[in-house]
PDB file of C-alpha atoms in Angstrom:
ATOM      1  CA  UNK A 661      77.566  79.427 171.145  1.00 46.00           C
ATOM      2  CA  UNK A 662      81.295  79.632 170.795  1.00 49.00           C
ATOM      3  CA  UNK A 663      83.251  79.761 167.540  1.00 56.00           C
ATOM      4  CA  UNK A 664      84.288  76.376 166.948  1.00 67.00           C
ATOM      5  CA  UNK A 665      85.496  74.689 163.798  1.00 70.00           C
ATOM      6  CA  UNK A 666      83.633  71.674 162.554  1.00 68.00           C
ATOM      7  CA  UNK A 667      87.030  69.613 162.745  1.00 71.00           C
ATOM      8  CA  UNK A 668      87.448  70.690 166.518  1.00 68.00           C
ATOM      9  CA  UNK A 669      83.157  69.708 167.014  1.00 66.00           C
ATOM     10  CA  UNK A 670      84.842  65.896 165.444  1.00 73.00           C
ATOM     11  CA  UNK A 671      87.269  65.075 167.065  1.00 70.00           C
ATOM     12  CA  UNK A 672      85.391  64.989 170.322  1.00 67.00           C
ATOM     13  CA  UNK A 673      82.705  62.658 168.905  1.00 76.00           C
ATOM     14  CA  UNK A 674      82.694  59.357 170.730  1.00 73.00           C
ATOM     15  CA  UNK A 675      83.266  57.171 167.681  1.00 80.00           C
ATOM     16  CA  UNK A 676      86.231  59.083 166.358  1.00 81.00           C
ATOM     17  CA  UNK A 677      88.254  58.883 169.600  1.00 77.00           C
ATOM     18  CA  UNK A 678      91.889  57.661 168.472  1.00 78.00           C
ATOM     19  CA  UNK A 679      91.435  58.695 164.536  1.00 82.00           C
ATOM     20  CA  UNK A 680      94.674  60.869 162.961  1.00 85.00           C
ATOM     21  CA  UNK A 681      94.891  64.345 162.258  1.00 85.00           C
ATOM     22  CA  UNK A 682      94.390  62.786 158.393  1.00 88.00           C
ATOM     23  CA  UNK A 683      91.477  60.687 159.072  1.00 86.00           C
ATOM     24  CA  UNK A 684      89.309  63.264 160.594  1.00 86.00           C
ATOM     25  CA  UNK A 685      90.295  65.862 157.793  1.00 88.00           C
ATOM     26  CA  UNK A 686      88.638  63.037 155.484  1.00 90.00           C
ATOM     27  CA  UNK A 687      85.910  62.988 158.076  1.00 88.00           C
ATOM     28  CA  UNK A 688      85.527  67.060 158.100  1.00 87.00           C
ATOM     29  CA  UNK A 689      85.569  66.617 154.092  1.00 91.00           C
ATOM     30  CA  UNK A 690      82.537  64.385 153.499  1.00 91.00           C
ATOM     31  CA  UNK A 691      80.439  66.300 156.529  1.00 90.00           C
ATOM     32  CA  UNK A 692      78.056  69.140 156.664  1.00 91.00           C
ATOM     33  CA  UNK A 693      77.654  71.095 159.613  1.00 89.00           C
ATOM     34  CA  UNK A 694      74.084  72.613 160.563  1.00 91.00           C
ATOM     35  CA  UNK A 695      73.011  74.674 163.429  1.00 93.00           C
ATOM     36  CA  UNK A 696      69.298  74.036 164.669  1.00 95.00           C
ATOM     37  CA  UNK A 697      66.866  76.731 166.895  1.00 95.00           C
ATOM     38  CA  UNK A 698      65.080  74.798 169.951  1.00 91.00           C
ATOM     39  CA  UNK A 699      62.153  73.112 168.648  1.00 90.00           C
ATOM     40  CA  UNK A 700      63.494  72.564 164.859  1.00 93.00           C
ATOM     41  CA  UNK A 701      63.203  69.230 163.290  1.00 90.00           C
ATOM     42  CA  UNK A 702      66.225  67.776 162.277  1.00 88.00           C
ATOM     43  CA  UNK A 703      64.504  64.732 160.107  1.00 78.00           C
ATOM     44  CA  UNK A 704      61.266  62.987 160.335  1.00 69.00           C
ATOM     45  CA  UNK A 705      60.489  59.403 159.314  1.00 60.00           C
ATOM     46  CA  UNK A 706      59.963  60.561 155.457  1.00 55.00           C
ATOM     47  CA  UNK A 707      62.694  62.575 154.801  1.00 50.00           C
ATOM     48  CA  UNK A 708      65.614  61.566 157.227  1.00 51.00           C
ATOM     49  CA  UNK A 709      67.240  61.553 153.954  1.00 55.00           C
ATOM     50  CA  UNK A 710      69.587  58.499 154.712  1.00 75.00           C
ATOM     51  CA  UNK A 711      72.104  60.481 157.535  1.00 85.00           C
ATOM     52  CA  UNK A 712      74.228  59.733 159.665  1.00 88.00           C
ATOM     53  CA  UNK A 713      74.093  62.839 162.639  1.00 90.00           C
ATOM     54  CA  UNK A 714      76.795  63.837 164.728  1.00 89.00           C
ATOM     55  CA  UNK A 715      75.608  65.979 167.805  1.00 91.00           C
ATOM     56  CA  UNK A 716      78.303  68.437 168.645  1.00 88.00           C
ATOM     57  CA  UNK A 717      76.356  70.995 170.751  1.00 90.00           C
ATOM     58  CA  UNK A 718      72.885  70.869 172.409  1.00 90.00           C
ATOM     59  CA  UNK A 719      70.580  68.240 172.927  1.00 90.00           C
ATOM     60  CA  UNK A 720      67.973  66.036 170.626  1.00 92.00           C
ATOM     61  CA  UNK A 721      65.438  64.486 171.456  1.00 90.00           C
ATOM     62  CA  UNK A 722      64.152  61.243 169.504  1.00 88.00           C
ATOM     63  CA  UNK A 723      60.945  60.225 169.688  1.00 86.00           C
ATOM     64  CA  UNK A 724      58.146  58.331 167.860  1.00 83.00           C
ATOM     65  CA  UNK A 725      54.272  58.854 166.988  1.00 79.00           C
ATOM     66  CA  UNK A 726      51.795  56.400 167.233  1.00 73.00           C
ATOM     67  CA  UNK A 727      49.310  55.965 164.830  1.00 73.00           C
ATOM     68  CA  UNK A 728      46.627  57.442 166.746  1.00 75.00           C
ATOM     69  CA  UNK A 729      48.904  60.399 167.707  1.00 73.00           C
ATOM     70  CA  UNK A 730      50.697  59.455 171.126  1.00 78.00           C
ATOM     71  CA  UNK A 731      54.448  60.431 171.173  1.00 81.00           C
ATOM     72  CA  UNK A 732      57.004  58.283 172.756  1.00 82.00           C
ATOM     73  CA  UNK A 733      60.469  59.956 173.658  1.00 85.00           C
ATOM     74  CA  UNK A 734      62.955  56.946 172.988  1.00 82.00           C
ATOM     75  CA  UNK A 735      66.283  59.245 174.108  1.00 84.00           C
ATOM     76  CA  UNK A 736      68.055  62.539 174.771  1.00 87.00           C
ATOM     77  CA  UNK A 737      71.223  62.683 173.090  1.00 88.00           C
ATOM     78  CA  UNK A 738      73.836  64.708 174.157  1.00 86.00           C
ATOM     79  CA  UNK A 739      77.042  66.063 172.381  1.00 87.00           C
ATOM     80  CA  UNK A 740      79.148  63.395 171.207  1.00 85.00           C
ATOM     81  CA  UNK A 741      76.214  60.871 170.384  1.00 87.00           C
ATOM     82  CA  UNK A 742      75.262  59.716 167.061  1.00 85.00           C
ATOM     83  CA  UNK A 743      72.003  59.067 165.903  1.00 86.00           C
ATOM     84  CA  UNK A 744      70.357  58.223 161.983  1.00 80.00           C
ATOM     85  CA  UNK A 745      69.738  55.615 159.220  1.00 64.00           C
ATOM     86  CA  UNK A 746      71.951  53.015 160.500  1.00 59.00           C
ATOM     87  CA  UNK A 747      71.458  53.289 164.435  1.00 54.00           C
ATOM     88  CA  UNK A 748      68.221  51.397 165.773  1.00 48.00           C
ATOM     89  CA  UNK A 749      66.622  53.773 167.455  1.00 49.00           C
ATOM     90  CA  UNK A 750      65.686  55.558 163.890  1.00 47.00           C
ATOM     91  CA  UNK A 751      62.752  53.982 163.145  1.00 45.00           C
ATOM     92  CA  UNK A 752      60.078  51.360 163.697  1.00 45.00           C
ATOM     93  CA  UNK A 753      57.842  49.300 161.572  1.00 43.00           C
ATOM     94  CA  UNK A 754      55.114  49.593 164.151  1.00 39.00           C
ATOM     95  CA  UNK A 755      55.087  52.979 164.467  1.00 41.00           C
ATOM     96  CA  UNK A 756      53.605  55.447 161.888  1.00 47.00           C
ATOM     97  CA  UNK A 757      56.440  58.555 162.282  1.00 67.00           C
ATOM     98  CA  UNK A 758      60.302  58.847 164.127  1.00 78.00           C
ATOM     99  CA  UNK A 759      61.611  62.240 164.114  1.00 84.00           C
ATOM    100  CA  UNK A 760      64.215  64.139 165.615  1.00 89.00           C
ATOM    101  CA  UNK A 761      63.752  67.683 167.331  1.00 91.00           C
ATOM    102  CA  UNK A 762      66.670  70.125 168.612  1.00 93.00           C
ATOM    103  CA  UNK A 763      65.913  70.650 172.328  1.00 90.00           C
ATOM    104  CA  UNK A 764      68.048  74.144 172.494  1.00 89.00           C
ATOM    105  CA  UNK A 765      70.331  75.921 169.917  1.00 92.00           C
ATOM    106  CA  UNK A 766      71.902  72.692 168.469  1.00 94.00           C
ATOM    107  CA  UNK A 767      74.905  71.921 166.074  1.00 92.00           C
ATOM    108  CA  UNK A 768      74.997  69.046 164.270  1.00 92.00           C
ATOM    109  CA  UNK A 769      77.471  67.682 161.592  1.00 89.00           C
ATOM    110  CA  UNK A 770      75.594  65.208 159.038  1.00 91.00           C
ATOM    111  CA  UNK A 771      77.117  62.625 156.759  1.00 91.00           C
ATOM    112  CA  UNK A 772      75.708  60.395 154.071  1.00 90.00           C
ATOM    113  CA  UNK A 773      74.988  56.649 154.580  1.00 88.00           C
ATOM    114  CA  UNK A 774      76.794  55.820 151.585  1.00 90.00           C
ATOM    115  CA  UNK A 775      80.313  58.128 153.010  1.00 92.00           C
ATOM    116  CA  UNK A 776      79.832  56.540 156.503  1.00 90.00           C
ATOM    117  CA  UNK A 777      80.058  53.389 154.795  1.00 89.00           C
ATOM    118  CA  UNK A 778      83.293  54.043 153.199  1.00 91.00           C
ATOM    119  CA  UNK A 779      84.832  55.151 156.108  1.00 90.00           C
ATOM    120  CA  UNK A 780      83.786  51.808 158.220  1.00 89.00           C
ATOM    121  CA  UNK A 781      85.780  50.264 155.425  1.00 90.00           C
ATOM    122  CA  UNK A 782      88.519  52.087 155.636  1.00 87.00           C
ATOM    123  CA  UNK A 783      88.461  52.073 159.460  1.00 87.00           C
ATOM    124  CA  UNK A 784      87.544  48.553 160.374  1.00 87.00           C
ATOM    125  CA  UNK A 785      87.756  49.094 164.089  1.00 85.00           C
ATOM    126  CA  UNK A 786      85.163  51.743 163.694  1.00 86.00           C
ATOM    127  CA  UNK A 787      82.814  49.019 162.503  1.00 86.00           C
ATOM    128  CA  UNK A 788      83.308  46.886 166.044  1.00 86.00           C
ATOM    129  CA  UNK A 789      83.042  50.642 168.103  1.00 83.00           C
ATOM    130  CA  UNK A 790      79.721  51.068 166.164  1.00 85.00           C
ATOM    131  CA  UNK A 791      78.060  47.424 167.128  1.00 84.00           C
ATOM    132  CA  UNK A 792      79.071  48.166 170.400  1.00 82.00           C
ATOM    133  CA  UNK A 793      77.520  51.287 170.739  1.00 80.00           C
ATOM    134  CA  UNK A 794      74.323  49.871 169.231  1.00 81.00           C
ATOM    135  CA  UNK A 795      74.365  46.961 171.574  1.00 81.00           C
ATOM    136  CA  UNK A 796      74.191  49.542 174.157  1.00 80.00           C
ATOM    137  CA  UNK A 797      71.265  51.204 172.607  1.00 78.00           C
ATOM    138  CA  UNK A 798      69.808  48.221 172.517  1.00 79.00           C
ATOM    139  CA  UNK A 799      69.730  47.335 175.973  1.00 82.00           C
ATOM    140  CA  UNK A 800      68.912  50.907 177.065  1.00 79.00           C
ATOM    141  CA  UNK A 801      65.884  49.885 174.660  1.00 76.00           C
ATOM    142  CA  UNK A 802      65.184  46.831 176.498  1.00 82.00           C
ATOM    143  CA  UNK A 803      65.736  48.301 179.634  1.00 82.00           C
ATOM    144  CA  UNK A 804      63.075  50.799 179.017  1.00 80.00           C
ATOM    145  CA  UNK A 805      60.468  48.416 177.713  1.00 80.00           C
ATOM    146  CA  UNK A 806      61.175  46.284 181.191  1.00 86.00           C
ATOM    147  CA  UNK A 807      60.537  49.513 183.120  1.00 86.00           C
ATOM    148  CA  UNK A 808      57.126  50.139 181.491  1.00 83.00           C
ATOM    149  CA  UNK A 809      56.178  46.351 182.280  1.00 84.00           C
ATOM    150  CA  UNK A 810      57.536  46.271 185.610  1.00 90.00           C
ATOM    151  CA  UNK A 811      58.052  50.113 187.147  1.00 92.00           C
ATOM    152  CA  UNK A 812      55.367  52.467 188.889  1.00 94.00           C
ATOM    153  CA  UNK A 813      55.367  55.798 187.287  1.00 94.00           C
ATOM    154  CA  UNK A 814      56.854  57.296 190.665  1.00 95.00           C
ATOM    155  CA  UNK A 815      60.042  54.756 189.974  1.00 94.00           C
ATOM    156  CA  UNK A 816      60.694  55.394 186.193  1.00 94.00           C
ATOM    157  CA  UNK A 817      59.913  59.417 186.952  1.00 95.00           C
ATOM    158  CA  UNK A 818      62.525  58.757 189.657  1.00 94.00           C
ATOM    159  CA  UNK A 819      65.091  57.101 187.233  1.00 93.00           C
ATOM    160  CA  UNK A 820      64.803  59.635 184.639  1.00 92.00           C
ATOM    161  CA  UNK A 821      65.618  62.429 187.420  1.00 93.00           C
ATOM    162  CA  UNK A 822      68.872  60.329 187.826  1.00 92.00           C
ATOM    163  CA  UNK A 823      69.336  59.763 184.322  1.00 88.00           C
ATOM    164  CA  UNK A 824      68.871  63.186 183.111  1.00 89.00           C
ATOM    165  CA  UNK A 825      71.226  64.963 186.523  1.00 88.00           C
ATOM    166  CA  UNK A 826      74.089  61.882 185.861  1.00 86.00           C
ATOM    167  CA  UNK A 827      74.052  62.990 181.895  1.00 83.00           C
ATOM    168  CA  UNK A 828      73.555  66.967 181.956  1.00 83.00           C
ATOM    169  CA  UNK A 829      73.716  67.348 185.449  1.00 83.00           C
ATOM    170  CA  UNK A 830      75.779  70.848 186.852  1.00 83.00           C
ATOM    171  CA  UNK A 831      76.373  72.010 190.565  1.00 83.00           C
ATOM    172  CA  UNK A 832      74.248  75.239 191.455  1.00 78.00           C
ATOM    173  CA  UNK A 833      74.524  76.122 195.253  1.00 75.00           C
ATOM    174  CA  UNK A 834      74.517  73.217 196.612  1.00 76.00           C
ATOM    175  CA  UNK A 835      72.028  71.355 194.462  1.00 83.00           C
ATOM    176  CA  UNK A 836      72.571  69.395 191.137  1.00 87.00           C
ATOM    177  CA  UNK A 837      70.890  71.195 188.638  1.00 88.00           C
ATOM    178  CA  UNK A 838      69.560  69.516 185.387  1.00 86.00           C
ATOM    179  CA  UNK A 839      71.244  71.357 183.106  1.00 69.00           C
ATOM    180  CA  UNK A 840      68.813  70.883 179.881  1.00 70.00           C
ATOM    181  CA  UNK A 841      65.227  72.115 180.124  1.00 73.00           C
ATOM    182  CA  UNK A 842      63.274  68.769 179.898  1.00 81.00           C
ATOM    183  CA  UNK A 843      59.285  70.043 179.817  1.00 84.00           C
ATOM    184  CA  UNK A 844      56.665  67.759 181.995  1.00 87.00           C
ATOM    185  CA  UNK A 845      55.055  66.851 179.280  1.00 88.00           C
ATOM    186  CA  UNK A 846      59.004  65.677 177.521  1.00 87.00           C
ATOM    187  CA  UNK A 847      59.069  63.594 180.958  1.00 90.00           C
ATOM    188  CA  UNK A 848      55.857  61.968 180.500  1.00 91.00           C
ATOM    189  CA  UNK A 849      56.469  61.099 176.897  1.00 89.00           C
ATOM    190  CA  UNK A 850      59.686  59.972 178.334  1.00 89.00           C
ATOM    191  CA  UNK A 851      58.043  57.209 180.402  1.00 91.00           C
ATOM    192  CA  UNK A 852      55.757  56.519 178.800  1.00 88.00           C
ATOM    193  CA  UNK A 853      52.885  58.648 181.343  1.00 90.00           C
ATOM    194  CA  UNK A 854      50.594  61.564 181.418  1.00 90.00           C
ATOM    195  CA  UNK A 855      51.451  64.880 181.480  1.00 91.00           C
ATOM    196  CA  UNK A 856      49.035  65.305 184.778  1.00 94.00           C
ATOM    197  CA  UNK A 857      50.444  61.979 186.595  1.00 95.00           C
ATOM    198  CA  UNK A 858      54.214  63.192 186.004  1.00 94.00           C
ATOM    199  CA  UNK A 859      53.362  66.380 187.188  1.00 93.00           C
ATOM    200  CA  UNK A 860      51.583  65.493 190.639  1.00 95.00           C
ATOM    201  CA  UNK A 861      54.660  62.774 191.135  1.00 96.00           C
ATOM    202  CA  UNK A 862      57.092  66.024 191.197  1.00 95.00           C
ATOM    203  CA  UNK A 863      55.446  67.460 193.791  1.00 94.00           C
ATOM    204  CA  UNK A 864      55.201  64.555 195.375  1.00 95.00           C
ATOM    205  CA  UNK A 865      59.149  65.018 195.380  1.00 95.00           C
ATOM    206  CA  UNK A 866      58.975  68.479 195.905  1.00 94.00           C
ATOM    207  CA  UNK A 867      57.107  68.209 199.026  1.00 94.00           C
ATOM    208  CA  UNK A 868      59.018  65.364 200.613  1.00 94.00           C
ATOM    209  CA  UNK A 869      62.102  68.003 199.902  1.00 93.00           C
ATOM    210  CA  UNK A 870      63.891  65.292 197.401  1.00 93.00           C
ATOM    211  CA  UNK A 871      63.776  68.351 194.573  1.00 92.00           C
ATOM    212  CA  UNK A 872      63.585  71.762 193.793  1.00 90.00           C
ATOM    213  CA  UNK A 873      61.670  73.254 191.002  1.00 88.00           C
ATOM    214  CA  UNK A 874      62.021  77.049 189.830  1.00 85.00           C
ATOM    215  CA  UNK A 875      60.184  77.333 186.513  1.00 79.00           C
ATOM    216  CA  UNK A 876      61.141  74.859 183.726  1.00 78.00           C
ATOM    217  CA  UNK A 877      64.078  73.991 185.582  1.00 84.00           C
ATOM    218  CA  UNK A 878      65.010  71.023 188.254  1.00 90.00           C
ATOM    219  CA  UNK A 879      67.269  71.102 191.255  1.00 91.00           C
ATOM    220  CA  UNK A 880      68.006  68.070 192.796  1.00 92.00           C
ATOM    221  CA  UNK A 881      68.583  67.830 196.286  1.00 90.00           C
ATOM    222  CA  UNK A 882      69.052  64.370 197.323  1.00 86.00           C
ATOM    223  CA  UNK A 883      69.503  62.166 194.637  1.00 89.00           C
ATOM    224  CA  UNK A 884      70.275  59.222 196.710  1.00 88.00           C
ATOM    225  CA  UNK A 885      66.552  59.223 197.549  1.00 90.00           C
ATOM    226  CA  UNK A 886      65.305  58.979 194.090  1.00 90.00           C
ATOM    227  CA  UNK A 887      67.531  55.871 193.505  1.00 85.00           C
ATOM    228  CA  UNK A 888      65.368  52.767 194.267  1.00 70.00           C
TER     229      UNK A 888
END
């Protein structure tokens, strides 16, 4: 990864858009910046250890474990998101573990609950950013939920291929690559399917020449035909 400061990783985190040069030294001052190796945990349900995370490079994945064992992939962040104690997709009551999991080589700056406090008082208009961007969680939440009621596995497969090319998407010779490596069984936690079913559903897409698969990684081809 390049050699970035921490303060330069800041300033191009969605919630601190418009903050002075003095504000985000405060903000550099009560964070800690970590690095993460794909597949590392950055907190589980028991020792999230009241944070507020700051994704500056990579991705994360959030996701959730039933009690019997099924996991659930809520979200993929991507750099600039924020994720932790005080956003709601960090936990649930009916679910018996949350964690967080660093999809590549990941940076991440952390801050206590108790500092991001503070600063929502010092910044009020921080505090009406925030509840928007949790509204918007929240109806990406519900959204989801109405696509398990109401969706076919071929048409939420089909929307996460859209999702995932319109978020991390890059142009590779003439195809939009995804440019994060999302496993099929990450998809099928993702909505909410088997590993098998997701699987046979993109070859389904393969063979009707919508995508292009080369190992671990996705090429899109026509991605007007996977919108529905």
């Amino acid at each position: 990864m390049n050699k970035k400061t921490k303060l330069w990783y800041l300033s191009n985190i969605n919630l601190f858009q418009g903050m002075s040069p003095k504000e985000m030294k405060w903000v550099e001052g009560k964070t800690n910046m970590k690095h993460y190796v794909k597949g590392e945990n950055l907190y589980s349900t028991e020792g999230s250890g009241e944070q507020i995370y700051f994704l500056k490079e990579g991705s994360v994945k959030l996701s959730t474990l039933s009690p019997d064992g099924q996991e659930f992939t809520r979200e993929i962040l991507r750099p600039g998101d924020l994720f932790g104690e005080l956003m709601p997709d960090n936990r649930s009551k009916f679910l018996d573990e949350s964690y967080a999991q660093a999809m590549e080589e990941t940076i991440i700056c952390a801050m206590s609950e108790r500092n991001f406090e503070e600063l929502l008082r010092m910044k009020p208009n921080l505090t009406v950013r925030l509840v928007k961007l949790m509204g918007l969680k929240l109806r990406t939440i519900e959204a989801k939920l109405t696509d398990l009621v109401f969706k076919s596995v071929r048409e939420r497969l089909a929307g996460l291929l859209v999702k995932l090319a319109e978020e991390f998407g890059q142009k590779f010779e003439g195809f939009l690559r995804i440019g994060t490596s999302v496993a099929h069984q990450e998809m099928a936690n993702l909505i909410g399917s088997s590993r098998e079913t997701t699987t046979l559903t993109l070859n389904e897409f393969k063979r009707a020449g919508i995508i292009e698969i080369k190992g671990r990684e996705i090429f899109i081809k026509n991605i007007s035909r996977l919108k529905f």
